[in-house]
Amino acid sequence: MTTAAPAPNSETVPTDTPLVGIIMGSQSDLKIMTAAAELLRQFGVPFELTLVSAHRTPHRLVEYAENARKRGLRVLIAGGGGAAHLPGMVASFTTLPVIGVPINSATSIHGLDSILSMLQMPAGVPVATVALDGAANAAVLATQILALNNARLQDALEKYRTSLKDKVMRTIEELRKGGLNDD
Ligand code: RP5
């Protein structure tokens, strides 16, 4: 009887192996989805970014989703607008966590179409849907998943949270100096 090798985790996979796959339905989604790439780069999470369209390249979708785990990917971030079927269909071909980013695309009815397409998944095949155009939060969530067994990423997330707090505190201080807040 052969014993299957243990699945690599975020600490055993070589650091140059992408752990997060960022995919999106169209080049028009790039302007939103680059926020996820920028944040993952800031956290030091290896990622890849490419286009996979549920409707225009359906066979590529199947191939990407079915091979994602064996290529070393651990979390998928999928963005789409309009009839945003990409995250849901990807989730149906893999048991990796899939984070969906509904996009307010030019063709959409203010993004409500994307949100509803992505959100209402059937029981058993979830997509963790973030806010409309919420690519940055998708990157934070992906990093939180990877940080479950990675102390360096936990540290990076703590520092990020501190930077958010510091920004608020700086603004409060500026308001105080300007006489607009006398807390
Ligand atoms: C979706 O349709 C894409 O994710 C995009 O948000 C939207 C519009 O695509 P384009 O017509 O701009 O390529 O599949």
PDB file of C-alpha atoms and ligand atoms in Angstrom:
ATOM      1  CA  MET A   1       0.000   0.000   0.000  1.00  0.00           C
ATOM      2  CA  THR A   2       1.409   3.416  -0.879  1.00  0.00           C
ATOM      3  CA  THR A   3       1.098   6.293   1.533  1.00  0.00           C
ATOM      4  CA  ALA A   4       0.155   9.626  -0.020  1.00  0.00           C
ATOM      5  CA  ALA A   5       2.654  12.415   0.641  1.00  0.00           C
ATOM      6  CA  PRO A   6       1.284  14.990   3.091  1.00  0.00           C
ATOM      7  CA  ALA A   7      -0.219  18.012   1.401  1.00  0.00           C
ATOM      8  CA  PRO A   8       2.279  20.888   1.506  1.00  0.00           C
ATOM      9  CA  ASN A   9       1.276  23.806   3.673  1.00  0.00           C
ATOM     10  CA  SER A  10       2.265  27.446   3.416  1.00  0.00           C
ATOM     11  CA  GLU A  11       5.468  26.785   5.330  1.00  0.00           C
ATOM     12  CA  THR A  12       6.666  23.729   3.412  1.00  0.00           C
ATOM     13  CA  VAL A  13       5.988  24.963  -0.126  1.00  0.00           C
ATOM     14  CA  PRO A  14       9.027  26.815  -1.546  1.00  0.00           C
ATOM     15  CA  THR A  15       8.465  30.541  -1.249  1.00  0.00           C
ATOM     16  CA  ASP A  16       8.601  31.138  -4.997  1.00  0.00           C
ATOM     17  CA  THR A  17       5.674  28.757  -5.556  1.00  0.00           C
ATOM     18  CA  PRO A  18       2.473  30.793  -5.867  1.00  0.00           C
ATOM     19  CA  LEU A  19       0.178  30.071  -2.910  1.00  0.00           C
ATOM     20  CA  VAL A  20      -2.647  32.324  -4.059  1.00  0.00           C
ATOM     21  CA  GLY A  21      -4.151  32.320  -7.523  1.00  0.00           C
ATOM     22  CA  ILE A  22      -5.812  35.588  -8.501  1.00  0.00           C
ATOM     23  CA  ILE A  23      -8.081  35.104 -11.484  1.00  0.00           C
ATOM     24  CA  MET A  24     -10.667  37.289 -13.176  1.00  0.00           C
ATOM     25  CA  GLY A  25     -13.065  37.102 -16.067  1.00  0.00           C
ATOM     26  CA  SER A  26     -11.787  39.964 -18.193  1.00  0.00           C
ATOM     27  CA  GLN A  27      -8.963  42.424 -18.687  1.00  0.00           C
ATOM     28  CA  SER A  28     -11.507  45.084 -17.698  1.00  0.00           C
ATOM     29  CA  ASP A  29     -11.448  43.584 -14.159  1.00  0.00           C
ATOM     30  CA  LEU A  30      -7.720  44.271 -13.776  1.00  0.00           C
ATOM     31  CA  LYS A  31      -8.154  47.797 -12.458  1.00  0.00           C
ATOM     32  CA  ILE A  32     -10.004  46.358  -9.447  1.00  0.00           C
ATOM     33  CA  MET A  33      -8.119  43.102  -8.982  1.00  0.00           C
ATOM     34  CA  THR A  34      -4.636  44.633  -8.929  1.00  0.00           C
ATOM     35  CA  ALA A  35      -5.460  45.824  -5.387  1.00  0.00           C
ATOM     36  CA  ALA A  36      -5.351  42.170  -4.294  1.00  0.00           C
ATOM     37  CA  ALA A  37      -1.995  41.656  -5.983  1.00  0.00           C
ATOM     38  CA  GLU A  38      -0.523  44.782  -4.399  1.00  0.00           C
ATOM     39  CA  LEU A  39      -1.557  43.738  -0.904  1.00  0.00           C
ATOM     40  CA  LEU A  40      -0.327  40.159  -1.295  1.00  0.00           C
ATOM     41  CA  ARG A  41       3.007  41.568  -2.474  1.00  0.00           C
ATOM     42  CA  GLN A  42       3.108  43.799   0.605  1.00  0.00           C
ATOM     43  CA  PHE A  43       2.471  40.761   2.861  1.00  0.00           C
ATOM     44  CA  GLY A  44       5.115  38.725   1.037  1.00  0.00           C
ATOM     45  CA  VAL A  45       2.645  36.106  -0.171  1.00  0.00           C
ATOM     46  CA  PRO A  46       3.678  34.471  -3.463  1.00  0.00           C
ATOM     47  CA  PHE A  47       0.840  34.705  -5.962  1.00  0.00           C
ATOM     48  CA  GLU A  48      -0.006  34.439  -9.629  1.00  0.00           C
ATOM     49  CA  LEU A  49      -2.486  36.558 -11.558  1.00  0.00           C
ATOM     50  CA  THR A  50      -4.207  35.643 -14.803  1.00  0.00           C
ATOM     51  CA  LEU A  51      -7.463  35.746 -16.769  1.00  0.00           C
ATOM     52  CA  VAL A  52      -9.903  32.836 -16.717  1.00  0.00           C
ATOM     53  CA  SER A  53     -13.336  33.487 -18.176  1.00  0.00           C
ATOM     54  CA  ALA A  54     -16.235  31.235 -17.224  1.00  0.00           C
ATOM     55  CA  HIS A  55     -18.034  32.068 -20.450  1.00  0.00           C
ATOM     56  CA  ARG A  56     -15.296  32.877 -22.962  1.00  0.00           C
ATOM     57  CA  THR A  57     -12.712  30.258 -21.912  1.00  0.00           C
ATOM     58  CA  PRO A  58     -14.748  27.578 -20.094  1.00  0.00           C
ATOM     59  CA  HIS A  59     -12.264  24.760 -20.766  1.00  0.00           C
ATOM     60  CA  ARG A  60      -9.453  26.877 -19.315  1.00  0.00           C
ATOM     61  CA  LEU A  61     -11.579  27.344 -16.189  1.00  0.00           C
ATOM     62  CA  VAL A  62     -11.921  23.580 -15.699  1.00  0.00           C
ATOM     63  CA  GLU A  63      -8.211  23.002 -16.280  1.00  0.00           C
ATOM     64  CA  TYR A  64      -7.173  25.827 -13.942  1.00  0.00           C
ATOM     65  CA  ALA A  65      -9.483  24.775 -11.103  1.00  0.00           C
ATOM     66  CA  GLU A  66      -8.737  21.063 -11.376  1.00  0.00           C
ATOM     67  CA  ASN A  67      -4.950  21.592 -11.347  1.00  0.00           C
ATOM     68  CA  ALA A  68      -4.753  24.421  -8.818  1.00  0.00           C
ATOM     69  CA  ARG A  69      -4.117  22.293  -5.725  1.00  0.00           C
ATOM     70  CA  LYS A  70      -1.473  20.076  -7.308  1.00  0.00           C
ATOM     71  CA  ARG A  71       0.362  23.149  -8.610  1.00  0.00           C
ATOM     72  CA  GLY A  72       0.745  24.265  -4.975  1.00  0.00           C
ATOM     73  CA  LEU A  73      -1.965  26.930  -4.829  1.00  0.00           C
ATOM     74  CA  ARG A  74      -3.729  27.070  -1.454  1.00  0.00           C
ATOM     75  CA  VAL A  75      -6.335  29.830  -1.880  1.00  0.00           C
ATOM     76  CA  LEU A  76      -8.045  31.171  -4.991  1.00  0.00           C
ATOM     77  CA  ILE A  77      -9.316  34.730  -5.403  1.00  0.00           C
ATOM     78  CA  ALA A  78     -11.745  35.034  -8.300  1.00  0.00           C
ATOM     79  CA  GLY A  79     -13.180  38.332  -9.508  1.00  0.00           C
ATOM     80  CA  GLY A  80     -15.943  38.911 -11.993  1.00  0.00           C
ATOM     81  CA  GLY A  81     -18.658  41.320 -13.013  1.00  0.00           C
ATOM     82  CA  GLY A  82     -22.100  40.959 -14.565  1.00  0.00           C
ATOM     83  CA  ALA A  83     -23.078  37.295 -14.737  1.00  0.00           C
ATOM     84  CA  ALA A  84     -20.202  36.579 -12.384  1.00  0.00           C
ATOM     85  CA  HIS A  85     -20.066  32.791 -12.565  1.00  0.00           C
ATOM     86  CA  LEU A  86     -16.283  32.410 -12.335  1.00  0.00           C
ATOM     87  CA  PRO A  87     -15.865  31.948  -8.545  1.00  0.00           C
ATOM     88  CA  GLY A  88     -18.808  29.571  -8.230  1.00  0.00           C
ATOM     89  CA  MET A  89     -17.758  27.400 -11.144  1.00  0.00           C
ATOM     90  CA  VAL A  90     -14.147  27.321  -9.938  1.00  0.00           C
ATOM     91  CA  ALA A  91     -15.401  26.307  -6.478  1.00  0.00           C
ATOM     92  CA  SER A  92     -17.291  23.425  -8.052  1.00  0.00           C
ATOM     93  CA  PHE A  93     -14.056  21.962  -9.479  1.00  0.00           C
ATOM     94  CA  THR A  94     -11.812  22.315  -6.400  1.00  0.00           C
ATOM     95  CA  THR A  95     -11.976  22.027  -2.622  1.00  0.00           C
ATOM     96  CA  LEU A  96      -9.496  24.883  -2.189  1.00  0.00           C
ATOM     97  CA  PRO A  97     -11.055  27.923  -0.500  1.00  0.00           C
ATOM     98  CA  VAL A  98     -12.407  30.312  -3.130  1.00  0.00           C
ATOM     99  CA  ILE A  99     -12.802  33.997  -2.322  1.00  0.00           C
ATOM    100  CA  GLY A 100     -15.082  35.867  -4.706  1.00  0.00           C
ATOM    101  CA  VAL A 101     -14.783  39.542  -5.604  1.00  0.00           C
ATOM    102  CA  PRO A 102     -17.969  40.903  -7.210  1.00  0.00           C
ATOM    103  CA  ILE A 103     -17.012  43.687  -9.607  1.00  0.00           C
ATOM    104  CA  ASN A 104     -19.050  46.710 -10.563  1.00  0.00           C
ATOM    105  CA  SER A 105     -18.265  46.339 -14.258  1.00  0.00           C
ATOM    106  CA  ALA A 106     -19.330  48.773 -16.976  1.00  0.00           C
ATOM    107  CA  THR A 107     -21.898  46.288 -18.239  1.00  0.00           C
ATOM    108  CA  SER A 108     -23.448  45.673 -14.839  1.00  0.00           C
ATOM    109  CA  ILE A 109     -26.487  47.135 -13.096  1.00  0.00           C
ATOM    110  CA  HIS A 110     -24.326  48.880 -10.504  1.00  0.00           C
ATOM    111  CA  GLY A 111     -22.784  45.594  -9.364  1.00  0.00           C
ATOM    112  CA  LEU A 112     -25.935  44.102  -7.883  1.00  0.00           C
ATOM    113  CA  ASP A 113     -25.883  41.478 -10.635  1.00  0.00           C
ATOM    114  CA  SER A 114     -22.306  40.475  -9.717  1.00  0.00           C
ATOM    115  CA  ILE A 115     -23.084  40.308  -5.995  1.00  0.00           C
ATOM    116  CA  LEU A 116     -26.142  38.112  -6.399  1.00  0.00           C
ATOM    117  CA  SER A 117     -24.483  35.844  -8.979  1.00  0.00           C
ATOM    118  CA  MET A 118     -21.619  35.228  -6.593  1.00  0.00           C
ATOM    119  CA  LEU A 119     -23.342  35.161  -3.243  1.00  0.00           C
ATOM    120  CA  GLN A 120     -26.152  32.659  -3.622  1.00  0.00           C
ATOM    121  CA  MET A 121     -24.143  29.451  -3.799  1.00  0.00           C
ATOM    122  CA  PRO A 122     -25.811  26.112  -3.071  1.00  0.00           C
ATOM    123  CA  ALA A 123     -25.042  24.322   0.216  1.00  0.00           C
ATOM    124  CA  GLY A 124     -21.751  22.453   0.088  1.00  0.00           C
ATOM    125  CA  VAL A 125     -20.013  24.631  -2.505  1.00  0.00           C
ATOM    126  CA  PRO A 126     -19.206  27.939  -0.833  1.00  0.00           C
ATOM    127  CA  VAL A 127     -17.659  31.079  -2.230  1.00  0.00           C
ATOM    128  CA  ALA A 128     -16.438  33.532   0.425  1.00  0.00           C
ATOM    129  CA  THR A 129     -17.783  36.679  -1.209  1.00  0.00           C
ATOM    130  CA  VAL A 130     -16.275  40.001  -0.167  1.00  0.00           C
ATOM    131  CA  ALA A 131     -17.725  43.467  -0.754  1.00  0.00           C
ATOM    132  CA  LEU A 132     -18.346  44.937  -4.195  1.00  0.00           C
ATOM    133  CA  ASP A 133     -14.903  45.740  -5.666  1.00  0.00           C
ATOM    134  CA  GLY A 134     -13.402  44.454  -2.389  1.00  0.00           C
ATOM    135  CA  ALA A 135     -10.222  42.975  -3.850  1.00  0.00           C
ATOM    136  CA  ALA A 136      -8.064  44.244  -0.977  1.00  0.00           C
ATOM    137  CA  ASN A 137     -10.157  42.376   1.582  1.00  0.00           C
ATOM    138  CA  ALA A 138      -9.898  39.247  -0.554  1.00  0.00           C
ATOM    139  CA  ALA A 139      -6.115  39.495  -0.224  1.00  0.00           C
ATOM    140  CA  VAL A 140      -6.339  40.024   3.540  1.00  0.00           C
ATOM    141  CA  LEU A 141      -8.663  37.033   3.907  1.00  0.00           C
ATOM    142  CA  ALA A 142      -6.388  34.826   1.779  1.00  0.00           C
ATOM    143  CA  THR A 143      -3.429  35.857   3.919  1.00  0.00           C
ATOM    144  CA  GLN A 144      -5.382  35.122   7.105  1.00  0.00           C
ATOM    145  CA  ILE A 145      -6.048  31.591   5.837  1.00  0.00           C
ATOM    146  CA  LEU A 146      -2.367  31.068   5.010  1.00  0.00           C
ATOM    147  CA  ALA A 147      -1.332  32.616   8.342  1.00  0.00           C
ATOM    148  CA  LEU A 148      -3.082  29.830  10.260  1.00  0.00           C
ATOM    149  CA  ASN A 149       0.175  27.892  10.033  1.00  0.00           C
ATOM    150  CA  ASN A 150       2.643  30.643   9.206  1.00  0.00           C
ATOM    151  CA  ALA A 151       4.026  32.874  11.969  1.00  0.00           C
ATOM    152  CA  ARG A 152       5.634  35.332   9.536  1.00  0.00           C
ATOM    153  CA  LEU A 153       2.284  36.023   7.895  1.00  0.00           C
ATOM    154  CA  GLN A 154       0.581  36.370  11.285  1.00  0.00           C
ATOM    155  CA  ASP A 155       3.148  39.025  12.098  1.00  0.00           C
ATOM    156  CA  ALA A 156       2.591  40.782   8.756  1.00  0.00           C
ATOM    157  CA  LEU A 157      -1.166  40.863   9.431  1.00  0.00           C
ATOM    158  CA  GLU A 158      -0.641  42.291  12.917  1.00  0.00           C
ATOM    159  CA  LYS A 159       1.542  45.049  11.482  1.00  0.00           C
ATOM    160  CA  TYR A 160      -1.055  45.785   8.805  1.00  0.00           C
ATOM    161  CA  ARG A 161      -3.808  46.121  11.445  1.00  0.00           C
ATOM    162  CA  THR A 162      -1.569  48.437  13.454  1.00  0.00           C
ATOM    163  CA  SER A 163      -0.985  50.583  10.368  1.00  0.00           C
ATOM    164  CA  LEU A 164      -4.772  50.918   9.889  1.00  0.00           C
ATOM    165  CA  LYS A 165      -5.186  51.990  13.500  1.00  0.00           C
ATOM    166  CA  ASP A 166      -2.273  54.438  13.257  1.00  0.00           C
ATOM    167  CA  LYS A 167      -3.850  56.074  10.209  1.00  0.00           C
ATOM    168  CA  VAL A 168      -7.103  56.686  12.106  1.00  0.00           C
ATOM    169  CA  MET A 169      -5.198  58.017  15.132  1.00  0.00           C
ATOM    170  CA  ARG A 170      -3.166  60.396  12.930  1.00  0.00           C
ATOM    171  CA  THR A 171      -6.368  61.838  11.464  1.00  0.00           C
ATOM    172  CA  ILE A 172      -7.858  62.269  14.941  1.00  0.00           C
ATOM    173  CA  GLU A 173      -4.701  64.127  15.966  1.00  0.00           C
ATOM    174  CA  GLU A 174      -4.900  66.390  12.884  1.00  0.00           C
ATOM    175  CA  LEU A 175      -8.556  67.157  13.655  1.00  0.00           C
ATOM    176  CA  ARG A 176      -7.588  67.981  17.214  1.00  0.00           C
ATOM    177  CA  LYS A 177      -4.810  70.304  16.049  1.00  0.00           C
ATOM    178  CA  GLY A 178      -7.218  71.994  13.646  1.00  0.00           C
ATOM    179  CA  GLY A 179      -9.627  72.626  16.502  1.00  0.00           C
ATOM    180  CA  LEU A 180     -12.281  70.402  14.947  1.00  0.00           C
ATOM    181  CA  ASN A 181     -12.113  67.790  17.684  1.00  0.00           C
ATOM    182  CA  ASP A 182     -11.588  68.592  21.337  1.00  0.00           C
ATOM    183  CA  ASP A 183     -11.620  65.038  22.748  1.00  0.00           C
TER     184      ASP A 183
HETATM  185  C1  RP5 B   1     -17.382  39.406 -16.802  1.00  0.00           C
HETATM  186  O1  RP5 B   1     -18.013  40.344 -17.609  1.00  0.00           O
HETATM  187  C2  RP5 B   1     -16.050  40.005 -16.465  1.00  0.00           C
HETATM  188  O2  RP5 B   1     -15.630  39.543 -15.221  1.00  0.00           O
HETATM  189  C3  RP5 B   1     -16.276  41.478 -16.512  1.00  0.00           C
HETATM  190  O3  RP5 B   1     -16.405  42.041 -15.221  1.00  0.00           O
HETATM  191  C4  RP5 B   1     -17.560  41.627 -17.277  1.00  0.00           C
HETATM  192  C5  RP5 B   1     -17.406  42.471 -18.511  1.00  0.00           C
HETATM  193  O4  RP5 B   1     -16.367  41.941 -19.309  1.00  0.00           O
HETATM  194  P1  RP5 B   1     -15.831  42.716 -20.577  1.00  0.00           P
HETATM  195  O5  RP5 B   1     -16.965  42.790 -21.537  1.00  0.00           O
HETATM  196  O6  RP5 B   1     -15.386  44.087 -20.100  1.00  0.00           O
HETATM  197  O7  RP5 B   1     -14.671  41.908 -21.094  1.00  0.00           O
HETATM  198  O8  RP5 B   1     -17.225  38.188 -17.440  1.00  0.00           O
END
